[in-house]
Amino acid sequence: MKICGVELKGGEAIISLLTYEVETFNVPECRQISFSISKSAETESIREFHFAFHKLMEDYKVDEIVIIEREQKGKFAGSATSFKLESAIQITELPVSIISPVIIKEELKRNPPQADLETLGLKRVQMAAFDAAYAQQNRRMYGKV
């Protein structure tokens, strides 16, 4: 199973792919680690993001997308643009899950990854997206989804 973890920050979607095959986790190479949108008020920008994101999911044969949940109001609320990006991601044939940071922390504490960023070939900016994909994969393996 191949999962794409997504962290939405402002006008950017940062991704990390994770596969689990034959009892082994693997982080496949990916041609793109983030998608940016500068003019979220323009319909064409959202359409371009939607097309590019879903083309990547199709090309890499992703089975599920998991997005890190953001607060909807308050001091730590996500931006309006990030919610537009979330909507554009959710309009797909693939299953899309929203996972809270609390659940991610619980899963990482229960079953921490046995490798670091360098070993996995990830950039530091991708860590949160990787953690989301890893937590979701663990939840699938242990029947919590």
Short mmCIF file of C-alpha atoms in Angstrom, two decimals:
data_model
loop_
_atom_site.label_atom_id
_atom_site.label_comp_id
_atom_site.label_asym_id
_atom_site.label_seq_id
_atom_site.Cartn_x
_atom_site.Cartn_y
_atom_site.Cartn_z
CA MET A 1 0.00 0.00 0.00
CA LYS A 2 1.30 3.45 -0.92
CA ILE A 3 0.24 6.42 1.21
CA CYS A 4 0.88 10.10 0.53
CA GLY A 5 1.22 12.25 3.65
CA VAL A 6 0.34 15.93 3.17
CA GLU A 7 1.12 18.92 5.36
CA LEU A 8 -0.64 22.14 4.33
CA LYS A 9 1.11 25.38 5.28
CA GLY A 10 -0.24 28.64 3.95
CA GLY A 11 -0.20 28.32 0.18
CA GLU A 12 1.92 25.18 0.07
CA ALA A 13 1.27 21.44 0.18
CA ILE A 14 4.32 19.44 1.32
CA ILE A 15 4.17 15.72 0.59
CA SER A 16 5.93 12.48 1.46
CA LEU A 17 5.24 9.08 -0.04
CA LEU A 18 5.43 5.90 2.03
CA THR A 19 4.98 2.28 0.97
CA TYR A 20 4.58 -0.82 3.07
CA GLU A 21 5.34 -4.09 1.33
CA VAL A 22 6.51 -7.44 2.66
CA GLU A 23 6.71 -6.09 6.23
CA THR A 24 9.04 -3.27 5.18
CA PHE A 25 8.50 0.49 5.05
CA ASN A 26 9.98 2.29 2.07
CA VAL A 27 10.13 5.94 1.01
CA PRO A 28 10.11 5.98 -2.80
CA GLU A 29 11.79 8.70 -4.82
CA CYS A 30 9.36 11.42 -5.90
CA ARG A 31 9.81 14.07 -8.57
CA GLN A 32 8.17 16.75 -6.43
CA ILE A 33 8.03 17.32 -2.67
CA SER A 34 5.83 20.40 -2.56
CA PHE A 35 3.18 22.28 -4.50
CA SER A 36 2.81 26.03 -4.14
CA ILE A 37 -0.05 28.29 -5.07
CA SER A 38 0.42 32.03 -5.20
CA LYS A 39 -2.96 33.36 -6.31
CA SER A 40 -5.53 31.30 -4.42
CA ALA A 41 -8.31 33.74 -5.30
CA GLU A 42 -8.02 32.75 -8.96
CA THR A 43 -9.95 29.68 -10.07
CA GLU A 44 -7.29 28.75 -12.61
CA SER A 45 -4.61 28.50 -9.88
CA ILE A 46 -6.73 26.05 -7.89
CA ARG A 47 -7.43 24.01 -11.04
CA GLU A 48 -3.72 23.87 -11.88
CA PHE A 49 -2.90 22.73 -8.34
CA HIS A 50 -5.65 20.10 -8.47
CA PHE A 51 -4.44 18.75 -11.81
CA ALA A 52 -0.74 18.69 -10.85
CA PHE A 53 -1.38 17.04 -7.47
CA HIS A 54 -3.67 14.34 -8.81
CA LYS A 55 -1.41 13.67 -11.79
CA LEU A 56 1.41 12.98 -9.33
CA MET A 57 -0.83 10.63 -7.31
CA GLU A 58 -1.79 8.80 -10.50
CA ASP A 59 1.81 8.57 -11.77
CA TYR A 60 3.08 7.13 -8.48
CA LYS A 61 0.04 4.84 -8.03
CA VAL A 62 -0.85 6.20 -4.59
CA ASP A 63 -3.56 4.21 -2.76
CA GLU A 64 -4.49 6.73 -0.06
CA ILE A 65 -3.91 10.37 0.86
CA VAL A 66 -3.67 11.52 4.48
CA ILE A 67 -3.76 15.22 5.40
CA ILE A 68 -2.65 16.66 8.71
CA GLU A 69 -5.62 18.35 10.38
CA ARG A 70 -5.43 22.10 11.04
CA GLU A 71 -7.41 24.20 13.49
CA GLN A 72 -10.35 25.97 11.86
CA LYS A 73 -10.38 28.95 14.20
CA GLY A 74 -8.31 30.52 16.90
CA LYS A 75 -4.68 31.55 17.18
CA PHE A 76 -3.33 28.47 15.38
CA ALA A 77 -5.97 28.31 12.65
CA GLY A 78 -5.02 27.23 9.14
CA SER A 79 -5.15 29.82 6.38
CA ALA A 80 -8.05 30.11 3.97
CA THR A 81 -5.69 29.05 1.18
CA SER A 82 -4.75 25.85 3.01
CA PHE A 83 -8.42 24.91 3.28
CA LYS A 84 -8.86 25.55 -0.45
CA LEU A 85 -5.92 23.24 -1.13
CA GLU A 86 -7.44 20.60 1.14
CA SER A 87 -10.69 20.78 -0.81
CA ALA A 88 -8.85 20.45 -4.11
CA ILE A 89 -7.05 17.35 -2.77
CA GLN A 90 -10.25 15.79 -1.44
CA ILE A 91 -11.96 15.88 -4.84
CA THR A 92 -10.53 12.58 -6.03
CA GLU A 93 -11.35 8.92 -6.47
CA LEU A 94 -8.70 8.01 -3.86
CA PRO A 95 -9.55 7.66 -0.18
CA VAL A 96 -8.57 10.83 1.69
CA SER A 97 -8.21 10.88 5.48
CA ILE A 98 -7.66 13.74 7.88
CA ILE A 99 -5.41 12.84 10.80
CA SER A 100 -4.97 14.95 13.92
CA PRO A 101 -1.52 15.86 15.26
CA VAL A 102 -2.48 14.14 18.55
CA ILE A 103 -3.05 10.80 16.79
CA ILE A 104 0.22 11.20 14.89
CA LYS A 105 2.12 11.73 18.16
CA GLU A 106 0.42 8.72 19.77
CA GLU A 107 1.31 6.44 16.84
CA LEU A 108 4.92 7.68 16.73
CA LYS A 109 5.26 7.12 20.47
CA ARG A 110 3.75 3.62 20.24
CA ASN A 111 5.81 2.56 17.22
CA PRO A 112 8.66 5.01 16.40
CA PRO A 113 10.29 4.83 12.96
CA GLN A 114 13.63 3.02 13.03
CA ALA A 115 15.33 5.37 10.55
CA ASP A 116 16.29 9.05 10.38
CA LEU A 117 15.72 11.67 7.65
CA GLU A 118 19.03 11.05 5.90
CA THR A 119 18.54 7.29 5.77
CA LEU A 120 15.06 7.76 4.33
CA GLY A 121 16.24 10.33 1.79
CA LEU A 122 13.81 12.98 3.06
CA LYS A 123 14.29 16.69 3.45
CA ARG A 124 13.63 18.24 6.87
CA VAL A 125 10.55 20.07 5.51
CA GLN A 126 8.94 16.69 4.66
CA MET A 127 9.13 15.28 8.20
CA ALA A 128 5.57 16.20 9.25
CA ALA A 129 4.13 14.75 6.02
CA PHE A 130 6.17 11.57 6.52
CA ASP A 131 4.97 11.30 10.13
CA ALA A 132 1.35 11.56 8.97
CA ALA A 133 1.80 8.82 6.35
CA TYR A 134 3.67 6.61 8.84
CA ALA A 135 1.01 7.06 11.53
CA GLN A 136 -1.78 6.29 9.05
CA GLN A 137 0.02 3.17 7.83
CA ASN A 138 0.39 1.97 11.44
CA ARG A 139 -3.29 2.62 12.08
CA ARG A 140 -4.13 0.52 9.00
CA MET A 141 -1.82 -2.31 10.08
CA TYR A 142 -3.26 -2.48 13.58
CA GLY A 143 -6.91 -2.02 12.60
CA LYS A 144 -7.52 1.45 14.04
CA VAL A 145 -8.89 2.99 10.86
#
